[in-house]
Coordinates of C-alpha atoms in Angstrom, one line a residue:
Chain E
X1 CA 21.9 -13.5 -38.6
X2 CA 19.0 -11.3 -39.6
X3 CA 19.1 -8.0 -37.8
X4 CA 15.5 -8.5 -36.5
X5 CA 16.4 -11.9 -35.1
X6 CA 19.6 -10.5 -33.6
X7 CA 17.6 -7.6 -32.0
X8 CA 15.1 -10.1 -30.5
X9 CA 18.0 -12.1 -29.0
X10 CA 19.6 -8.9 -27.6
X11 CA 16.3 -7.9 -26.0
X12 CA 16.5 -11.0 -23.8
X13 CA 19.5 -9.5 -22.1
X14 CA 18.4 -7.6 -18.9
X15 CA 20.7 -4.6 -19.4
X16 CA 19.8 -4.2 -23.0
X17 CA 16.1 -4.4 -22.2
X18 CA 16.5 -1.8 -19.4
X19 CA 18.1 0.6 -21.9
X20 CA 15.4 -0.2 -24.5
X21 CA 12.5 0.4 -21.9
X22 CA 14.1 3.5 -20.6
X23 CA 14.3 5.0 -24.1
X24 CA 10.8 4.0 -25.4
X25 CA 8.7 4.4 -22.2
X26 CA 8.5 8.2 -22.5
X27 CA 7.9 8.1 -26.2
X28 CA 4.9 5.7 -25.8
X29 CA 3.5 7.8 -23.0
X30 CA 3.8 11.1 -24.8
X31 CA 2.3 9.7 -28.0
X32 CA -0.5 8.2 -26.0
X33 CA -1.3 11.4 -24.1
X34 CA -1.3 13.4 -27.3
X35 CA -3.7 11.0 -29.1
X36 CA -5.8 10.8 -25.9
X37 CA -6.0 14.6 -25.6
X38 CA -7.5 14.7 -29.1
X39 CA -9.8 11.8 -28.4
X40 CA -11.2 13.2 -25.1
X41 CA -11.6 16.7 -26.6
X42 CA -13.5 15.3 -29.6
X43 CA -15.5 13.0 -27.4
X44 CA -16.7 15.7 -25.1
X45 CA -17.0 18.7 -27.4
X46 CA -17.0 17.7 -31.0
X47 CA -19.3 14.8 -31.5
X48 CA -23.1 15.4 -31.3
X49 CA -25.1 14.1 -28.4
X50 CA -27.0 10.8 -28.9
X51 CA -30.6 11.2 -29.8
X52 CA -31.7 8.7 -27.1
X53 CA -29.0 8.7 -24.5
X54 CA -28.1 12.4 -24.6
X55 CA -24.6 13.3 -23.4
X56 CA -24.3 10.2 -21.2
X57 CA -23.3 8.3 -24.3
X58 CA -19.9 10.2 -24.2
X59 CA -18.9 7.7 -21.5
X60 CA -18.7 5.2 -24.4
X61 CA -15.4 6.8 -25.5
X62 CA -13.6 5.7 -22.3
X63 CA -15.7 2.6 -21.5
X64 CA -15.4 0.7 -24.8
X65 CA -11.6 1.2 -25.3
X66 CA -11.0 0.2 -21.7
X67 CA -13.2 -2.9 -22.1
X68 CA -11.3 -3.9 -25.2
X69 CA -8.0 -3.3 -23.4
X70 CA -9.1 -5.5 -20.5
X71 CA -9.6 -8.4 -22.9
X72 CA -6.6 -7.7 -25.1
X73 CA -4.2 -7.4 -22.1
X74 CA -5.4 -10.6 -20.6
X75 CA -4.9 -12.4 -24.0
X76 CA -1.4 -10.9 -24.3
X77 CA -0.5 -11.9 -20.7
X78 CA -1.5 -15.5 -21.4
X79 CA 0.5 -15.4 -24.7
X80 CA 3.6 -14.2 -22.9
X81 CA 3.0 -16.7 -20.1
X82 CA 2.8 -19.6 -22.6
X83 CA 6.0 -18.6 -24.2
X84 CA 7.7 -18.3 -20.8
X85 CA 6.4 -21.7 -19.8
X86 CA 7.5 -23.4 -23.0
X87 CA 10.8 -21.7 -23.7
X88 CA 11.7 -20.4 -20.2
X89 CA 12.3 -16.9 -21.5
X90 CA 12.8 -14.7 -18.5
X91 CA 11.8 -11.5 -20.3
X92 CA 8.4 -13.0 -21.3
X93 CA 7.8 -13.9 -17.6
X94 CA 8.5 -10.3 -16.7
X95 CA 6.3 -8.9 -19.5
X96 CA 3.4 -11.3 -18.6
X97 CA 3.5 -10.2 -15.0
X98 CA 3.7 -6.6 -15.9
X99 CA 0.5 -6.9 -18.0
X100 CA -1.5 -8.0 -14.9
X101 CA -1.8 -4.6 -13.0
X102 CA -2.4 -2.7 -16.2
X103 CA -5.1 -5.1 -17.3
X104 CA -6.7 -4.9 -13.9
X105 CA -6.7 -1.1 -14.1
X106 CA -8.5 -1.2 -17.5
X107 CA -11.0 -3.7 -16.1
X108 CA -11.6 -1.5 -13.1
X109 CA -12.2 1.5 -15.5
X110 CA -14.6 -0.7 -17.5
X111 CA -16.7 -1.7 -14.5
X112 CA -16.7 1.7 -12.9
X113 CA -17.6 3.7 -16.0
X114 CA -20.1 1.0 -17.0
X115 CA -21.7 1.3 -13.6
X116 CA -21.8 5.2 -13.8
X117 CA -23.3 4.9 -17.3
X118 CA -25.8 2.3 -16.2
X119 CA -27.3 4.4 -13.5
X120 CA -29.0 7.0 -15.7
X121 CA -29.7 4.5 -18.6
X122 CA -30.8 1.4 -16.7
X123 CA -31.8 2.9 -13.4
X124 CA -29.3 0.8 -11.5
X125 CA -25.5 0.9 -10.7
X126 CA -25.2 -2.8 -11.0
X127 CA -27.0 -5.9 -12.3
X128 CA -25.9 -9.5 -12.3
X129 CA -26.1 -9.5 -16.1
X130 CA -23.8 -12.0 -18.0
X131 CA -21.6 -9.3 -19.5
X132 CA -21.1 -7.4 -16.2
X133 CA -20.6 -10.6 -14.1
X134 CA -18.0 -12.1 -16.5
X135 CA -16.1 -8.8 -16.6
X136 CA -16.1 -8.8 -12.8
X137 CA -14.7 -12.4 -12.8
X138 CA -12.0 -11.1 -15.2
X139 CA -11.0 -8.5 -12.6
X140 CA -10.8 -11.3 -10.0
X141 CA -8.7 -13.3 -12.3
X142 CA -6.3 -10.3 -12.7
X143 CA -6.2 -9.9 -9.0
X144 CA -5.5 -13.6 -8.6
X145 CA -2.6 -13.5 -11.0
X146 CA -1.1 -10.4 -9.2
X147 CA -1.7 -12.1 -5.8
X148 CA -0.1 -15.4 -6.8
X149 CA 2.9 -13.7 -8.3
X150 CA 3.5 -11.7 -5.1
X151 CA 2.8 -14.6 -2.8
X152 CA 5.6 -16.9 -3.9
X153 CA 9.1 -15.7 -3.0
X154 CA 11.0 -17.2 -5.9
X155 CA 10.3 -14.9 -8.8
X156 CA 10.6 -17.5 -11.5
X157 CA 8.3 -20.1 -9.7
X158 CA 5.9 -17.3 -9.0
X159 CA 5.7 -16.2 -12.6
X160 CA 5.2 -19.8 -13.7
X161 CA 2.3 -20.4 -11.3
X162 CA 0.7 -17.0 -12.1
X163 CA 1.2 -17.6 -15.8
X164 CA -0.6 -20.9 -15.6
X165 CA -3.6 -19.2 -14.0
X166 CA -3.5 -16.6 -16.9
X167 CA -3.4 -19.4 -19.5
X168 CA -6.4 -21.2 -17.9
X169 CA -8.2 -17.8 -17.5
X170 CA -8.2 -17.3 -21.3
X171 CA -11.2 -19.5 -21.5
X172 CA -13.2 -16.6 -20.0
X173 CA -12.4 -14.2 -22.9
X174 CA -14.8 -15.7 -25.5
X175 CA -17.5 -16.0 -22.8
X176 CA -17.2 -12.2 -22.1
X177 CA -17.1 -11.4 -25.8
X178 CA -20.2 -13.5 -26.7
X179 CA -22.1 -13.1 -23.5
X180 CA -24.5 -10.5 -25.1
X181 CA -25.2 -13.0 -27.9
X182 CA -25.5 -16.2 -25.9
X183 CA -27.8 -14.9 -23.1
X184 CA -30.6 -12.4 -22.8
X185 CA -28.6 -9.5 -21.5
X186 CA -29.4 -6.0 -20.1
X187 CA -26.1 -4.9 -21.7
X188 CA -26.5 -3.8 -25.2
X189 CA -25.2 -5.9 -28.1
X190 CA -22.3 -5.2 -30.3
X191 CA -22.6 -1.8 -32.0
X192 CA -19.0 -1.2 -33.2
X193 CA -17.3 -3.5 -35.6
X194 CA -13.7 -2.9 -36.8
X195 CA -14.1 -4.9 -39.9
X196 CA -17.9 -4.9 -40.5
X197 CA -20.6 -2.3 -40.5
X198 CA -20.9 -0.4 -37.2
X199 CA -24.3 0.7 -35.9
X200 CA -22.9 4.0 -34.8
X201 CA -23.0 7.1 -37.0
X202 CA -19.7 7.7 -38.8
X203 CA -19.5 11.2 -37.2
X204 CA -19.2 9.6 -33.8
X205 CA -16.4 7.1 -34.7
X206 CA -13.1 9.2 -35.0
X207 CA -12.7 9.9 -31.3
X208 CA -13.4 6.3 -30.5
X209 CA -10.6 5.2 -32.9
X210 CA -8.3 7.8 -31.3
X211 CA -9.1 6.5 -27.8
X212 CA -8.5 2.9 -29.0
X213 CA -5.0 3.9 -30.3
X214 CA -4.3 6.1 -27.2
X215 CA -5.0 3.3 -24.8
X216 CA -2.7 1.0 -26.8
X217 CA 0.1 3.5 -26.7
X218 CA -0.5 4.1 -23.0
X219 CA -0.4 0.4 -22.4
X220 CA 3.0 0.1 -24.2
X221 CA 4.4 2.9 -22.0
X222 CA 3.1 1.4 -18.8
X223 CA 4.1 -2.2 -19.7
X224 CA 7.7 -1.1 -20.4
X225 CA 7.9 0.9 -17.2
X226 CA 6.5 -1.9 -15.0
X227 CA 8.7 -4.5 -16.8
X228 CA 11.7 -2.3 -16.3
X229 CA 11.1 -2.1 -12.5
X230 CA 10.6 -5.9 -12.2
X231 CA 13.7 -6.5 -14.3
X232 CA 15.7 -4.4 -11.9
X233 CA 14.2 -6.2 -8.9
X234 CA 15.2 -9.6 -10.4
X235 CA 18.7 -8.4 -11.3
X236 CA 19.3 -6.7 -7.9
X237 CA 23.0 -7.1 -6.9
X238 CA 24.3 -7.3 -10.5
X239 CA 27.0 -4.9 -11.5
X240 CA 25.0 -3.2 -14.3
X241 CA 22.2 -2.4 -11.8
X242 CA 24.7 -0.9 -9.5
X243 CA 26.3 1.2 -12.3
X244 CA 22.8 2.3 -13.3
X245 CA 21.9 3.3 -9.7
X246 CA 25.1 5.3 -9.4
X247 CA 24.6 6.9 -12.7
X248 CA 21.1 8.0 -11.7
X249 CA 22.5 9.4 -8.4
X250 CA 25.2 11.2 -10.3
X251 CA 22.7 12.7 -12.8
X252 CA 20.7 14.2 -9.9
Chain Z
X1 CA -24.8 19.1 -21.2
X2 CA -27.3 16.4 -20.0
X3 CA -26.2 13.9 -17.4
X4 CA -23.2 16.1 -16.8
X5 CA -22.4 14.7 -13.3
X6 CA -22.3 11.2 -14.7
X7 CA -20.0 12.1 -17.5
X8 CA -17.6 14.0 -15.2
X9 CA -17.6 11.1 -12.7
X10 CA -16.8 8.6 -15.4
X11 CA -14.0 10.6 -16.9
X12 CA -12.7 11.4 -13.4
X13 CA -12.4 7.6 -12.6
X14 CA -10.7 7.0 -16.0
X15 CA -8.0 9.7 -15.3
X16 CA -7.6 8.8 -11.7
X17 CA -6.9 5.1 -12.5
X18 CA -4.5 6.1 -15.4
X19 CA -2.7 8.5 -13.0
X20 CA -2.2 5.6 -10.5
X21 CA -1.0 3.4 -13.4
X22 CA 1.5 6.1 -14.3
X23 CA 2.8 6.8 -10.8
X24 CA 3.0 3.3 -9.4
X25 CA 5.8 1.9 -11.7
X26 CA 7.8 5.1 -11.2
X27 CA 7.7 4.7 -7.4
X28 CA 8.7 1.0 -7.8
X29 CA 11.6 2.0 -10.1
X30 CA 12.9 4.6 -7.7
X31 CA 12.6 2.0 -4.9
X32 CA 14.7 -0.5 -6.8
X33 CA 17.4 2.0 -7.7
X34 CA 17.5 3.2 -4.1
X35 CA 17.8 -0.4 -2.9
X36 CA 20.7 -1.0 -5.3
X37 CA 22.5 2.1 -4.1
X38 CA 22.1 1.1 -0.4
X39 CA 23.3 -2.5 -1.2
X40 CA 26.4 -1.1 -2.9
X41 CA 27.1 1.2 0.1
X42 CA 26.7 -1.8 2.5
X43 CA 29.1 -3.9 0.4
X44 CA 31.6 -1.1 0.3
X45 CA 31.5 -0.5 4.0
X46 CA 31.8 -4.3 4.7
X47 CA 34.9 -4.6 2.4
X48 CA 36.5 -1.5 4.0
X49 CA 36.0 -3.0 7.5
X50 CA 37.5 -6.3 6.4
X51 CA 40.6 -4.5 5.1
X52 CA 41.1 -2.6 8.4
X53 CA 40.9 -5.9 10.4
X54 CA 43.4 -7.6 8.2
X55 CA 45.9 -4.7 8.6
X56 CA 45.5 -4.8 12.4
X57 CA 46.5 -8.5 12.4

């Protein structure tokens, strides 16, 4: 068997996944914090102020990566849920459900920072604009997935029901993405393109890319930590969990 | 810095939410491990009691 395929099969084993997550969670967090430290420093002190928006544009460096993460995490959650529904892979159920609170956190950051940015630029904290409204619906969808997962006692049935909601909710992602194109929106159109020409000056881009990488690394750390906790909850009563708990006690 | 209060508020929200995202799984993890230790202690106590009863008979 190819080593990569063998590793993938091994990862499906709860004790193996626990060891894997315990090893890589701190690595992802530390890498994320280091990249984020550079990104925040450059965003606040290095890049020049915008000629129109002044320093308020610096909110972009947390708002945009968080907004991208809110969409990316939902897509990933639906992807894991689909795999879990089709092939009944327990680890994918765990990973899908671990995505939900992280995605909700990034959506909350997007809405809150957008609102704070909107007040000085638009003169209002909130507007029922297509982009803002669809992003708010995304937050409700995340909360729905979390609520449904915690409302059903059997973990596997709960993950299947919540996963189905996540899959259906994917239909919202293109609506959020193209809302500024399809409707007359108060929210500005697309200014940053990863593959095409961006409307931002090149001197303003490095911190943005740093923050995009940092939020991804942070997400990996948080996903592994949350998945590890859920894995232990599901495996409660098994010998390996007991040995791990005793080991943790002994190491104190 | 212009709009300083807005920038501070936005970055404050960002770091506060990330802090929660960092702390929450750690608390959950500690809770699961504690529950496992308590479960093991209960099982041990129960099996010890059963042994004592069987010796008394």
